[in-house]
Amino acid sequence: MTRSTIARIRLPPYLTGPRARRWSRATAVVLAGLAGGLVGLLLGGRIETPIGPTDVSLLLRAHWGGGTTIQIPPLGALQLDTHWGPISLEARVTELRPEPARELIENPTGLDELTDQIGDQLRHGVIVLLLRATALAFALSFLTGLVLFRSWRKALVGLGSAFAGMVALTLLTWLTFNPQAIAEPRYTGLLANAPQVVGDARSIVERFSAYRAQLARLVGNVSRLYAATSTLPTYEPDPSTLRVLLVSDIHLNPAAWSVIRSVSSQFKANLIIDCGDLTDHGSDPEERFADDIKSLKVPYVFVRGNHDSTGVARAVDRQKNAIVLDDDLKEVEGLRIYGVGDPRFTPDKTTRDDNLGTAQLRTRGAQLAQKLRSTGETPDMVVTHDPAEGEGFSGVTPLVLSGHSHQRSTRLLPTGTRIFVQGSTGGAGLRGLEHEQPTPIELSVLYFSRATHRLQGWDDIRLGGLGLTSAQIERRLEPNPDRTIGVPTTTPPTNSPTFPSLPPSQWPTETTPPTSPSPTRPTEGD
């Protein structure tokens, strides 16, 4: 097309006339006001607000389709179709605050008032969020028109368009609001398994009062963990003693990190040993759970459990203070530790037919022990996940540490090897709710001589599981720390004497008669 041809083309008057120019300018002013208002709405729609003993981040996001998302790191999220529109609401739990949590326990009426308190605080947080977002939306809408068009009049027109847009957004949200959205949530991440554990969402809604009471007890229990660990006895540093914190079967319970961190600090642990089952299903999202290991500030020795995938083991190994053992012998803080991961990966009950029973695990342990014996290496301890596999190392080492059963126990084998089985430091995770009595949280502080590397005694710490309030510490001494390993003893004791908690330097030199063993509970490991 030539220039002369173009010159002969004439646009219709309604596209080039004064009226068209006025409409285009007016449209630009309205669009600028709406754009400024949207940016202000998103920038102002961000606050951090206390809700109960937690800090929650509330924010507005541009998301076509609307809805509400509740983020609970590292477990996943719940998505609710609460409304339709271009703006969604997101709530993210960011931190559990110990001081308000303690106050819930010190105040007898705190748990009863917790539900109403959470509702009031959430309502207040949302109101503050909306007021801030609206104020900034109007301010940016006005400033956008003023900067672009340098006219107070046009800036006010832009502000009016933002106001109209806000009214339209409010009406759209109100008209499409769905109060039944809580009955049909979509779970993502690890929470996708929640309906299998606590029931479907509709049953939760129908029994809302009961679940509200249980929620109050759950939050209160976390508070008791802080309160209990804050009053545990503190030991003076003793250069002749190595302190090892033994944990196992955390099963993705975030509260366990708080307990481990507190006990490790107060007992001045030199290292932490984890006998496995850090996670529940060994999935990729669960690998982020291992990131808390780096906050413990001491070496963290880990062996893989039957709920831990190789990906979980790699995630642990990425932490600077972590040491993953799998048919490895390493010296940590002066102790020679051999560890081996569980040969199974059975993250749920559909995979129990793994064809590796107790006898096979014991045989595998004996084969690994023979391999270790052939190298001439003598470890100070062996760490396995399943005690059956640990029994295969009888006579090779003075001490075998394991977990798996969610029930703490210890026994001395005829060869002189002590098998120490730790309970669940995570209260068995969600499995802790499967029984009438919740699984307690258990961990132990082991004391070793720096000179002989032999176990001298240990403190067993037991905190009540979900919904319980008990906390106790028992001191137990090794009757014959320097016993010969490999030669059967005549009458191996099945239980060790108990003493009040004292610093190792004040331990008595003579033992008292053994106490009667406490009744056992059904094994809960899987």
Short mmCIF file of C-alpha atoms in Angstrom, two decimals:
data_model
loop_
_atom_site.label_atom_id
_atom_site.label_comp_id
_atom_site.label_asym_id
_atom_site.label_seq_id
_atom_site.Cartn_x
_atom_site.Cartn_y
_atom_site.Cartn_z
CA MET A 1 0.00 0.00 0.00
CA THR A 2 1.48 3.34 -1.15
CA ARG A 3 1.69 6.49 0.93
CA SER A 4 -0.85 8.22 -1.33
CA THR A 5 -3.30 5.37 -0.76
CA ILE A 6 -2.88 5.63 2.97
CA ALA A 7 -3.43 9.37 2.79
CA ARG A 8 -6.76 8.83 1.07
CA ILE A 9 -8.03 6.54 3.94
CA ARG A 10 -10.24 8.41 6.36
CA LEU A 11 -11.25 7.02 9.76
CA PRO A 12 -14.87 7.50 10.86
CA PRO A 13 -15.48 10.70 12.86
CA TYR A 14 -16.55 8.72 15.96
CA LEU A 15 -12.99 7.29 16.09
CA THR A 16 -11.13 10.57 15.57
CA GLY A 17 -13.45 13.28 16.77
CA PRO A 18 -13.35 15.22 20.05
CA ARG A 19 -15.82 12.86 21.68
CA ALA A 20 -13.63 9.85 20.89
CA ARG A 21 -10.58 11.58 22.32
CA ARG A 22 -12.49 12.43 25.50
CA TRP A 23 -13.61 8.82 25.87
CA SER A 24 -10.08 7.50 25.38
CA ARG A 25 -8.70 9.92 27.97
CA ALA A 26 -11.46 9.00 30.40
CA THR A 27 -10.79 5.30 29.82
CA ALA A 28 -7.08 5.83 30.49
CA VAL A 29 -7.86 7.64 33.75
CA VAL A 30 -10.21 4.86 34.89
CA LEU A 31 -7.74 2.11 33.99
CA ALA A 32 -4.91 3.93 35.75
CA GLY A 33 -7.06 4.30 38.86
CA LEU A 34 -8.01 0.62 38.81
CA ALA A 35 -4.40 -0.47 38.27
CA GLY A 36 -3.15 1.72 41.10
CA GLY A 37 -5.92 0.46 43.35
CA LEU A 38 -5.07 -3.20 42.59
CA VAL A 39 -1.37 -2.67 43.30
CA GLY A 40 -2.21 -0.89 46.55
CA LEU A 41 -4.63 -3.64 47.53
CA LEU A 42 -1.98 -6.33 47.10
CA LEU A 43 0.80 -4.31 48.76
CA GLY A 44 -1.36 -3.33 51.73
CA GLY A 45 -2.95 -6.76 52.11
CA ARG A 46 -0.09 -8.24 54.15
CA ILE A 47 0.00 -8.44 57.94
CA GLU A 48 1.42 -10.64 60.68
CA THR A 49 -1.07 -11.24 63.49
CA PRO A 50 -1.05 -13.33 66.68
CA ILE A 51 -3.68 -16.08 66.75
CA GLY A 52 -3.55 -18.08 69.96
CA PRO A 53 0.06 -19.07 70.72
CA THR A 54 1.04 -18.80 67.04
CA ASP A 55 1.98 -16.02 64.63
CA VAL A 56 0.00 -16.15 61.39
CA SER A 57 0.74 -14.25 58.18
CA LEU A 58 -2.40 -13.06 56.35
CA LEU A 59 -2.11 -11.79 52.78
CA LEU A 60 -4.20 -11.06 49.73
CA ARG A 61 -3.10 -12.50 46.38
CA ALA A 62 -4.13 -11.94 42.79
CA HIS A 63 -5.65 -15.28 41.84
CA TRP A 64 -8.42 -15.74 39.31
CA GLY A 65 -10.95 -17.96 40.99
CA GLY A 66 -10.59 -16.55 44.53
CA GLY A 67 -10.80 -18.96 47.46
CA THR A 68 -8.86 -19.29 50.71
CA THR A 69 -5.61 -21.17 51.30
CA ILE A 70 -4.31 -22.21 54.74
CA GLN A 71 -0.58 -22.98 54.65
CA ILE A 72 0.83 -25.15 57.48
CA PRO A 73 4.56 -25.63 56.76
CA PRO A 74 5.99 -28.22 56.36
CA LEU A 75 2.82 -30.35 56.31
CA GLY A 76 1.11 -28.77 53.30
CA ALA A 77 -2.03 -26.71 52.75
CA LEU A 78 -5.82 -26.72 52.75
CA GLN A 79 -7.62 -24.95 49.90
CA LEU A 80 -11.20 -23.80 50.47
CA ASP A 81 -13.60 -22.52 47.77
CA THR A 82 -14.90 -19.78 50.06
CA HIS A 83 -15.63 -17.22 47.31
CA TRP A 84 -15.10 -16.45 43.66
CA GLY A 85 -13.21 -13.48 42.25
CA PRO A 86 -9.78 -12.13 41.25
CA ILE A 87 -8.46 -11.93 44.84
CA SER A 88 -7.71 -14.85 47.20
CA LEU A 89 -6.88 -14.92 50.91
CA GLU A 90 -3.89 -16.87 52.23
CA ALA A 91 -3.13 -17.64 55.89
CA ARG A 92 0.30 -19.07 56.74
CA VAL A 93 1.36 -20.31 60.18
CA THR A 94 4.83 -18.84 60.68
CA GLU A 95 5.82 -19.46 64.31
CA LEU A 96 4.75 -20.96 67.63
CA ARG A 97 5.49 -18.47 70.45
CA PRO A 98 6.55 -20.23 73.70
CA GLU A 99 5.59 -17.51 76.20
CA PRO A 100 1.87 -17.25 75.28
CA ALA A 101 1.85 -21.05 75.03
CA ARG A 102 3.09 -21.36 78.61
CA GLU A 103 0.44 -18.91 79.81
CA LEU A 104 -2.26 -21.26 78.50
CA ILE A 105 -1.13 -23.87 81.00
CA GLU A 106 -0.56 -21.52 83.92
CA ASN A 107 -4.07 -20.13 83.49
CA PRO A 108 -6.58 -22.93 84.28
CA THR A 109 -9.28 -21.30 82.16
CA GLY A 110 -6.93 -20.71 79.25
CA LEU A 111 -7.84 -23.82 77.28
CA ASP A 112 -11.56 -23.22 77.67
CA GLU A 113 -11.20 -19.68 76.36
CA LEU A 114 -8.81 -20.64 73.57
CA THR A 115 -11.42 -21.29 70.87
CA ASP A 116 -13.21 -17.96 71.37
CA GLN A 117 -9.87 -16.19 71.60
CA ILE A 118 -8.71 -17.64 68.28
CA GLY A 119 -11.98 -16.64 66.61
CA ASP A 120 -11.77 -13.06 67.90
CA GLN A 121 -8.11 -12.70 66.95
CA LEU A 122 -8.67 -14.09 63.47
CA ARG A 123 -11.63 -11.76 62.92
CA HIS A 124 -9.57 -8.78 64.14
CA GLY A 125 -6.65 -9.74 61.89
CA VAL A 126 -8.83 -9.98 58.79
CA ILE A 127 -10.47 -6.61 59.54
CA VAL A 128 -7.08 -4.92 59.98
CA LEU A 129 -5.87 -6.57 56.77
CA LEU A 130 -8.83 -5.30 54.76
CA LEU A 131 -8.63 -1.77 56.22
CA ARG A 132 -4.93 -1.47 55.44
CA ALA A 133 -5.36 -2.92 51.97
CA THR A 134 -8.29 -0.59 51.17
CA ALA A 135 -6.51 2.51 52.47
CA LEU A 136 -3.37 1.81 50.42
CA ALA A 137 -5.48 0.95 47.36
CA PHE A 138 -7.22 4.33 47.47
CA ALA A 139 -3.96 6.18 48.15
CA LEU A 140 -2.07 4.56 45.25
CA SER A 141 -5.05 5.02 42.94
CA PHE A 142 -5.09 8.76 43.65
CA LEU A 143 -1.30 9.11 43.36
CA THR A 144 -1.22 7.17 40.08
CA GLY A 145 -3.72 9.57 38.48
CA LEU A 146 -1.87 12.58 39.88
CA VAL A 147 1.54 11.44 38.60
CA LEU A 148 0.36 10.29 35.16
CA PHE A 149 -2.06 13.10 34.33
CA ARG A 150 -0.87 15.92 36.64
CA SER A 151 -4.45 16.82 37.38
CA TRP A 152 -6.29 16.80 40.72
CA ARG A 153 -9.54 16.30 38.91
CA LYS A 154 -8.33 13.25 37.01
CA ALA A 155 -6.71 11.89 40.14
CA LEU A 156 -10.08 12.10 41.89
CA VAL A 157 -11.72 10.36 38.92
CA GLY A 158 -9.13 7.56 39.25
CA LEU A 159 -9.86 7.35 42.98
CA GLY A 160 -13.57 7.07 42.18
CA SER A 161 -12.89 4.23 39.77
CA ALA A 162 -10.88 2.42 42.44
CA PHE A 163 -13.74 2.92 44.90
CA ALA A 164 -16.23 1.51 42.36
CA GLY A 165 -13.92 -1.45 41.72
CA MET A 166 -13.66 -2.11 45.46
CA VAL A 167 -17.45 -2.03 45.82
CA ALA A 168 -17.80 -4.43 42.88
CA LEU A 169 -15.18 -6.77 44.37
CA THR A 170 -16.94 -6.72 47.76
CA LEU A 171 -20.32 -7.49 46.18
CA LEU A 172 -18.85 -10.30 44.09
CA THR A 173 -17.25 -11.85 47.19
CA TRP A 174 -20.45 -11.51 49.20
CA LEU A 175 -22.68 -12.95 46.48
CA THR A 176 -20.38 -15.93 45.84
CA PHE A 177 -19.48 -16.61 49.49
CA ASN A 178 -19.82 -20.31 50.30
CA PRO A 179 -20.14 -21.02 54.06
CA GLN A 180 -20.02 -24.78 53.39
CA ALA A 181 -16.53 -24.56 51.87
CA ILE A 182 -14.96 -25.98 55.05
CA ALA A 183 -16.84 -29.21 54.42
CA GLU A 184 -15.07 -29.74 51.08
CA PRO A 185 -11.42 -28.73 51.44
CA ARG A 186 -8.71 -29.81 49.02
CA TYR A 187 -5.60 -31.12 50.78
CA THR A 188 -2.15 -30.70 49.26
CA GLY A 189 1.27 -31.83 50.45
CA LEU A 190 1.40 -34.18 53.44
CA LEU A 191 -2.05 -33.07 54.54
CA ALA A 192 -3.45 -35.07 51.64
CA ASN A 193 -3.27 -38.01 54.06
CA ALA A 194 -5.23 -36.20 56.80
CA PRO A 195 -8.72 -37.49 55.85
CA GLN A 196 -7.47 -41.06 56.23
CA VAL A 197 -6.42 -40.28 59.80
CA VAL A 198 -9.05 -37.92 61.21
CA GLY A 199 -12.02 -38.74 58.97
CA ASP A 200 -13.60 -36.91 56.06
CA ALA A 201 -14.26 -33.18 56.21
CA ARG A 202 -18.05 -33.54 56.49
CA SER A 203 -17.71 -35.54 59.70
CA ILE A 204 -15.42 -32.81 61.04
CA VAL A 205 -18.07 -30.20 60.38
CA GLU A 206 -20.82 -32.29 61.94
CA ARG A 207 -18.75 -32.77 65.10
CA PHE A 208 -17.25 -29.32 65.12
CA SER A 209 -17.64 -28.75 68.86
CA ALA A 210 -15.77 -31.96 69.68
CA TYR A 211 -12.94 -31.10 67.32
CA ARG A 212 -12.72 -27.57 68.75
CA ALA A 213 -12.18 -29.06 72.21
CA GLN A 214 -9.57 -31.47 70.86
CA LEU A 215 -7.80 -28.59 69.10
CA ALA A 216 -7.61 -26.71 72.40
CA ARG A 217 -6.07 -29.75 74.09
CA LEU A 218 -3.62 -30.20 71.23
CA VAL A 219 -2.38 -26.61 71.46
CA GLY A 220 -2.24 -26.93 75.23
CA ASN A 221 -0.14 -30.07 74.94
CA VAL A 222 2.45 -28.27 72.83
CA SER A 223 2.55 -25.63 75.55
CA ARG A 224 3.17 -28.31 78.18
CA LEU A 225 6.16 -29.56 76.21
CA TYR A 226 7.76 -26.14 76.49
CA ALA A 227 6.82 -25.84 80.15
CA ALA A 228 8.10 -29.32 81.01
CA THR A 229 11.45 -29.01 79.23
CA SER A 230 12.08 -25.55 80.67
CA THR A 231 12.11 -27.02 84.20
CA LEU A 232 14.39 -30.00 83.52
CA PRO A 233 17.57 -30.09 85.63
CA THR A 234 20.69 -28.49 84.19
CA TYR A 235 24.04 -30.22 84.59
CA GLU A 236 27.37 -28.56 85.17
CA PRO A 237 29.90 -29.36 82.42
CA ASP A 238 32.00 -32.38 83.37
CA PRO A 239 35.12 -32.89 81.23
CA SER A 240 35.13 -36.61 82.02
CA THR A 241 31.63 -37.22 80.61
CA LEU A 242 30.26 -37.29 77.06
CA ARG A 243 26.55 -36.60 76.78
CA VAL A 244 24.64 -38.21 73.91
CA LEU A 245 20.98 -37.38 73.28
CA LEU A 246 19.19 -40.44 71.86
CA VAL A 247 16.02 -39.88 69.80
CA SER A 248 14.01 -42.03 67.40
CA ASP A 249 10.77 -42.27 65.42
CA ILE A 250 10.00 -38.56 65.21
CA HIS A 251 7.47 -39.30 62.45
CA LEU A 252 7.17 -35.77 61.12
CA ASN A 253 6.07 -34.20 64.42
CA PRO A 254 7.26 -30.54 64.39
CA ALA A 255 6.85 -30.31 68.18
CA ALA A 256 9.67 -32.85 68.54
CA TRP A 257 12.26 -30.31 67.37
CA SER A 258 11.33 -27.97 70.23
CA VAL A 259 11.71 -30.77 72.75
CA ILE A 260 15.02 -31.97 71.26
CA ARG A 261 16.39 -28.44 71.09
CA SER A 262 15.48 -27.69 74.71
CA VAL A 263 16.77 -30.98 76.17
CA SER A 264 19.96 -30.82 74.09
CA SER A 265 20.68 -27.32 75.37
CA GLN A 266 19.84 -27.93 79.03
CA PHE A 267 21.70 -31.22 79.28
CA LYS A 268 24.64 -29.83 77.27
CA ALA A 269 24.58 -32.72 74.78
CA ASN A 270 27.77 -33.27 72.78
CA LEU A 271 25.93 -35.05 69.98
CA ILE A 272 22.51 -36.39 69.00
CA ILE A 273 21.82 -39.89 67.63
CA ASP A 274 18.61 -40.53 65.67
CA CYS A 275 17.61 -44.18 65.11
CA GLY A 276 15.40 -43.40 62.12
CA ASP A 277 11.79 -42.89 60.99
CA LEU A 278 12.30 -39.14 60.84
CA THR A 279 9.43 -38.93 58.32
CA ASP A 280 6.16 -40.74 57.78
CA HIS A 281 5.99 -41.61 54.06
CA GLY A 282 9.46 -40.67 52.82
CA SER A 283 7.94 -38.40 50.15
CA ASP A 284 9.71 -35.48 48.47
CA PRO A 285 7.78 -32.75 50.39
CA GLU A 286 8.74 -34.39 53.69
CA GLU A 287 12.44 -33.89 52.94
CA ARG A 288 12.14 -30.24 54.03
CA PHE A 289 11.40 -31.49 57.55
CA ALA A 290 15.11 -32.32 57.90
CA ASP A 291 16.05 -28.63 57.61
CA ASP A 292 15.49 -28.16 61.37
CA ILE A 293 18.49 -30.38 62.10
CA LYS A 294 20.88 -27.53 61.41
CA SER A 295 19.32 -25.49 64.25
CA LEU A 296 20.49 -28.06 66.84
CA LYS A 297 24.12 -26.83 66.72
CA VAL A 298 25.68 -30.23 67.61
CA PRO A 299 26.60 -33.27 65.47
CA TYR A 300 23.49 -35.23 64.44
CA VAL A 301 24.08 -38.92 63.63
CA PHE A 302 21.25 -40.50 61.62
CA VAL A 303 20.36 -43.95 60.29
CA ARG A 304 17.46 -44.49 57.91
CA GLY A 305 14.26 -46.11 59.26
CA ASN A 306 11.70 -48.11 57.32
CA HIS A 307 9.61 -44.94 56.85
CA ASP A 308 12.58 -42.98 55.46
CA SER A 309 13.43 -43.03 51.76
CA THR A 310 16.92 -42.59 50.37
CA GLY A 311 15.82 -39.07 49.43
CA VAL A 312 15.16 -38.33 53.11
CA ALA A 313 18.63 -39.65 53.96
CA ARG A 314 20.14 -37.29 51.35
CA ALA A 315 18.14 -34.39 52.78
CA VAL A 316 19.55 -35.13 56.24
CA ASP A 317 23.07 -35.45 54.82
CA ARG A 318 22.77 -31.94 53.31
CA GLN A 319 22.61 -30.43 56.82
CA LYS A 320 26.07 -29.21 57.84
CA ASN A 321 26.01 -30.86 61.28
CA ALA A 322 24.47 -34.18 60.11
CA ILE A 323 26.25 -37.51 59.67
CA VAL A 324 24.32 -40.25 57.86
CA LEU A 325 25.58 -43.79 58.49
CA ASP A 326 24.72 -46.73 56.25
CA ASP A 327 27.17 -49.59 56.75
CA ASP A 328 29.69 -46.96 57.87
CA LEU A 329 31.95 -46.54 60.90
CA LYS A 330 32.88 -42.99 61.87
CA GLU A 331 34.36 -41.28 64.90
CA VAL A 332 32.13 -38.52 66.27
CA GLU A 333 33.12 -36.55 69.36
CA GLY A 334 35.62 -39.27 70.20
CA LEU A 335 33.08 -42.13 69.97
CA ARG A 336 33.45 -44.77 67.25
CA ILE A 337 29.92 -45.25 65.88
CA TYR A 338 28.84 -47.84 63.34
CA GLY A 339 25.41 -47.35 61.76
CA VAL A 340 23.28 -49.09 59.16
CA GLY A 341 19.96 -48.05 57.61
CA ASP A 342 16.88 -50.24 57.65
CA PRO A 343 16.85 -52.53 54.56
CA ARG A 344 13.08 -52.00 54.18
CA PHE A 345 11.07 -49.07 52.91
CA THR A 346 7.52 -49.67 54.16
CA PRO A 347 5.94 -46.22 54.60
CA ASP A 348 2.35 -47.42 55.01
CA LYS A 349 0.37 -50.47 56.04
CA THR A 350 -0.16 -51.62 52.45
CA THR A 351 3.52 -52.60 52.21
CA ARG A 352 3.86 -54.77 55.29
CA ASP A 353 4.42 -57.88 53.15
CA ASP A 354 8.08 -56.94 52.66
CA ASN A 355 9.17 -60.52 53.48
CA LEU A 356 11.76 -59.35 56.02
CA GLY A 357 10.73 -60.62 59.42
CA THR A 358 12.53 -60.66 62.75
CA ALA A 359 14.64 -63.71 61.90
CA GLN A 360 15.77 -62.29 58.58
CA LEU A 361 16.68 -58.95 60.15
CA ARG A 362 18.65 -60.68 62.90
CA THR A 363 20.50 -62.73 60.28
CA ARG A 364 21.28 -59.61 58.26
CA GLY A 365 22.64 -57.95 61.39
CA ALA A 366 24.84 -60.97 62.11
CA GLN A 367 26.21 -60.88 58.54
CA LEU A 368 27.07 -57.19 58.85
CA ALA A 369 28.61 -57.86 62.27
CA GLN A 370 30.81 -60.58 60.79
CA LYS A 371 31.89 -58.19 58.04
CA LEU A 372 32.70 -55.57 60.67
CA ARG A 373 34.59 -58.11 62.81
CA SER A 374 36.71 -59.13 59.83
CA THR A 375 38.00 -55.58 59.43
CA GLY A 376 39.34 -55.63 62.99
CA GLU A 377 37.28 -52.56 63.88
CA THR A 378 35.59 -52.44 67.28
CA PRO A 379 32.88 -49.75 67.48
CA ASP A 380 31.91 -48.17 70.77
CA MET A 381 28.29 -48.51 69.69
CA VAL A 382 26.14 -49.73 66.80
CA VAL A 383 23.04 -47.83 65.63
CA THR A 384 20.23 -49.63 63.78
CA HIS A 385 16.56 -48.83 63.33
CA ASP A 386 15.05 -52.22 64.16
CA PRO A 387 16.29 -53.89 67.39
CA ALA A 388 16.01 -57.30 65.72
CA GLU A 389 18.77 -56.30 63.31
CA GLY A 390 20.71 -54.81 66.22
CA GLU A 391 20.69 -58.16 68.04
CA GLY A 392 22.85 -59.53 65.25
CA PHE A 393 25.73 -57.37 66.55
CA SER A 394 25.71 -59.13 69.94
CA GLY A 395 29.27 -59.62 71.17
CA VAL A 396 30.74 -57.14 68.66
CA THR A 397 30.06 -53.93 70.59
CA PRO A 398 29.16 -52.96 74.15
CA LEU A 399 26.03 -51.04 73.08
CA VAL A 400 23.38 -51.27 70.36
CA LEU A 401 20.95 -48.35 69.92
CA SER A 402 17.67 -48.75 68.02
CA GLY A 403 14.02 -47.65 67.88
CA HIS A 404 11.10 -48.76 65.67
CA SER A 405 8.80 -50.23 68.34
CA HIS A 406 7.64 -46.88 69.84
CA GLN A 407 8.20 -48.48 73.24
CA ARG A 408 11.36 -47.83 75.24
CA SER A 409 13.20 -50.80 76.73
CA THR A 410 16.69 -52.06 77.47
CA ARG A 411 18.22 -55.48 78.16
CA LEU A 412 21.65 -56.97 78.59
CA LEU A 413 22.45 -59.90 76.27
CA PRO A 414 24.52 -62.92 77.45
CA THR A 415 27.48 -61.61 75.41
CA GLY A 416 27.60 -58.41 77.47
CA THR A 417 26.09 -56.26 74.72
CA ARG A 418 23.31 -53.95 75.89
CA ILE A 419 20.36 -53.42 73.54
CA PHE A 420 18.83 -49.98 74.12
CA VAL A 421 15.50 -49.42 72.34
CA GLN A 422 14.26 -45.83 72.30
CA GLY A 423 10.55 -44.92 72.24
CA SER A 424 9.03 -42.38 69.86
CA THR A 425 10.40 -38.85 70.25
CA GLY A 426 7.57 -37.63 68.04
CA GLY A 427 4.82 -39.39 69.98
CA ALA A 428 4.49 -41.71 66.94
CA GLY A 429 3.25 -38.76 64.85
CA LEU A 430 -0.33 -39.22 63.68
CA ARG A 431 -0.15 -42.86 64.75
CA GLY A 432 -0.08 -41.66 68.34
CA LEU A 433 -3.82 -40.97 68.05
CA GLU A 434 -4.75 -44.47 66.91
CA HIS A 435 -4.92 -45.85 70.46
CA GLU A 436 -7.03 -44.99 73.47
CA GLN A 437 -3.94 -43.72 75.31
CA PRO A 438 -1.77 -41.44 73.12
CA THR A 439 1.84 -42.44 72.60
CA PRO A 440 4.20 -40.54 74.94
CA ILE A 441 7.19 -38.54 73.73
CA GLU A 442 10.39 -40.25 74.85
CA LEU A 443 14.09 -39.44 74.59
CA SER A 444 17.16 -40.23 76.68
CA VAL A 445 20.46 -38.62 77.64
CA LEU A 446 23.28 -41.20 77.66
CA TYR A 447 26.48 -40.57 79.64
CA PHE A 448 29.80 -42.00 78.39
CA SER A 449 33.25 -42.00 79.93
CA ARG A 450 35.68 -40.06 77.76
CA ALA A 451 38.47 -42.38 78.89
CA THR A 452 36.87 -45.78 78.21
CA HIS A 453 34.02 -44.73 75.83
CA ARG A 454 31.72 -47.01 77.85
CA LEU A 455 28.16 -46.15 78.87
CA GLN A 456 28.03 -45.12 82.54
CA GLY A 457 24.30 -44.37 82.89
CA TRP A 458 21.40 -42.54 81.34
CA ASP A 459 18.43 -40.31 82.04
CA ASP A 460 15.12 -41.44 80.56
CA ILE A 461 12.80 -38.50 79.78
CA ARG A 462 9.12 -39.13 79.19
CA LEU A 463 6.53 -36.50 78.30
CA GLY A 464 2.81 -37.22 78.07
CA GLY A 465 1.53 -37.70 74.51
CA LEU A 466 -1.21 -35.67 72.86
CA GLY A 467 -3.82 -34.64 75.39
CA LEU A 468 -1.76 -35.77 78.41
CA THR A 469 0.16 -33.67 80.91
CA SER A 470 2.74 -35.94 82.57
CA ALA A 471 6.50 -35.41 82.53
CA GLN A 472 9.11 -37.51 84.31
CA ILE A 473 12.86 -38.11 84.38
CA GLU A 474 14.49 -41.31 85.66
CA ARG A 475 18.22 -41.82 86.28
CA ARG A 476 19.55 -45.31 85.54
CA LEU A 477 23.11 -46.56 86.06
CA GLU A 478 25.07 -49.19 84.15
CA PRO A 479 25.81 -51.88 86.80
CA ASN A 480 29.13 -52.96 85.25
CA PRO A 481 30.31 -50.41 82.65
CA ASP A 482 33.69 -52.09 82.02
CA ARG A 483 32.34 -55.65 81.56
CA THR A 484 33.95 -57.99 79.06
CA ILE A 485 32.14 -58.18 75.72
CA GLY A 486 31.84 -61.53 73.95
CA VAL A 487 31.80 -63.78 77.02
CA PRO A 488 28.26 -64.78 78.15
CA THR A 489 27.26 -63.64 81.61
CA THR A 490 25.53 -66.05 83.98
CA THR A 491 22.49 -64.01 85.00
CA PRO A 492 22.05 -61.00 82.76
CA PRO A 493 19.94 -58.34 84.47
CA THR A 494 16.86 -57.23 82.58
CA ASN A 495 16.49 -53.88 84.31
CA SER A 496 18.86 -51.30 85.75
CA PRO A 497 18.56 -49.56 89.12
CA THR A 498 16.96 -46.17 89.36
CA PHE A 499 18.31 -43.12 91.24
CA PRO A 500 17.22 -39.50 91.61
CA SER A 501 18.63 -37.26 88.89
CA LEU A 502 22.12 -36.05 89.92
CA PRO A 503 25.16 -34.76 88.04
CA PRO A 504 27.41 -37.64 86.91
CA SER A 505 30.12 -36.51 89.36
CA GLN A 506 27.69 -37.20 92.23
CA TRP A 507 26.53 -40.63 91.08
CA PRO A 508 26.66 -43.28 93.86
CA THR A 509 29.27 -45.99 93.55
CA GLU A 510 26.92 -48.75 94.70
CA THR A 511 23.64 -49.73 93.12
CA THR A 512 20.34 -50.27 94.85
CA PRO A 513 18.16 -53.33 94.24
CA PRO A 514 16.52 -53.28 90.82
CA THR A 515 13.09 -51.75 90.64
CA SER A 516 10.26 -53.78 89.21
CA PRO A 517 9.79 -53.17 85.48
CA SER A 518 6.91 -50.97 84.48
CA PRO A 519 4.03 -52.58 82.60
CA THR A 520 4.51 -52.68 78.87
CA ARG A 521 2.17 -51.40 76.21
CA PRO A 522 1.42 -53.05 72.87
CA THR A 523 4.06 -52.44 70.24
CA GLU A 524 3.09 -49.54 67.96
CA GLY A 525 5.85 -49.47 65.36
CA ASP A 526 5.25 -50.31 61.74
#
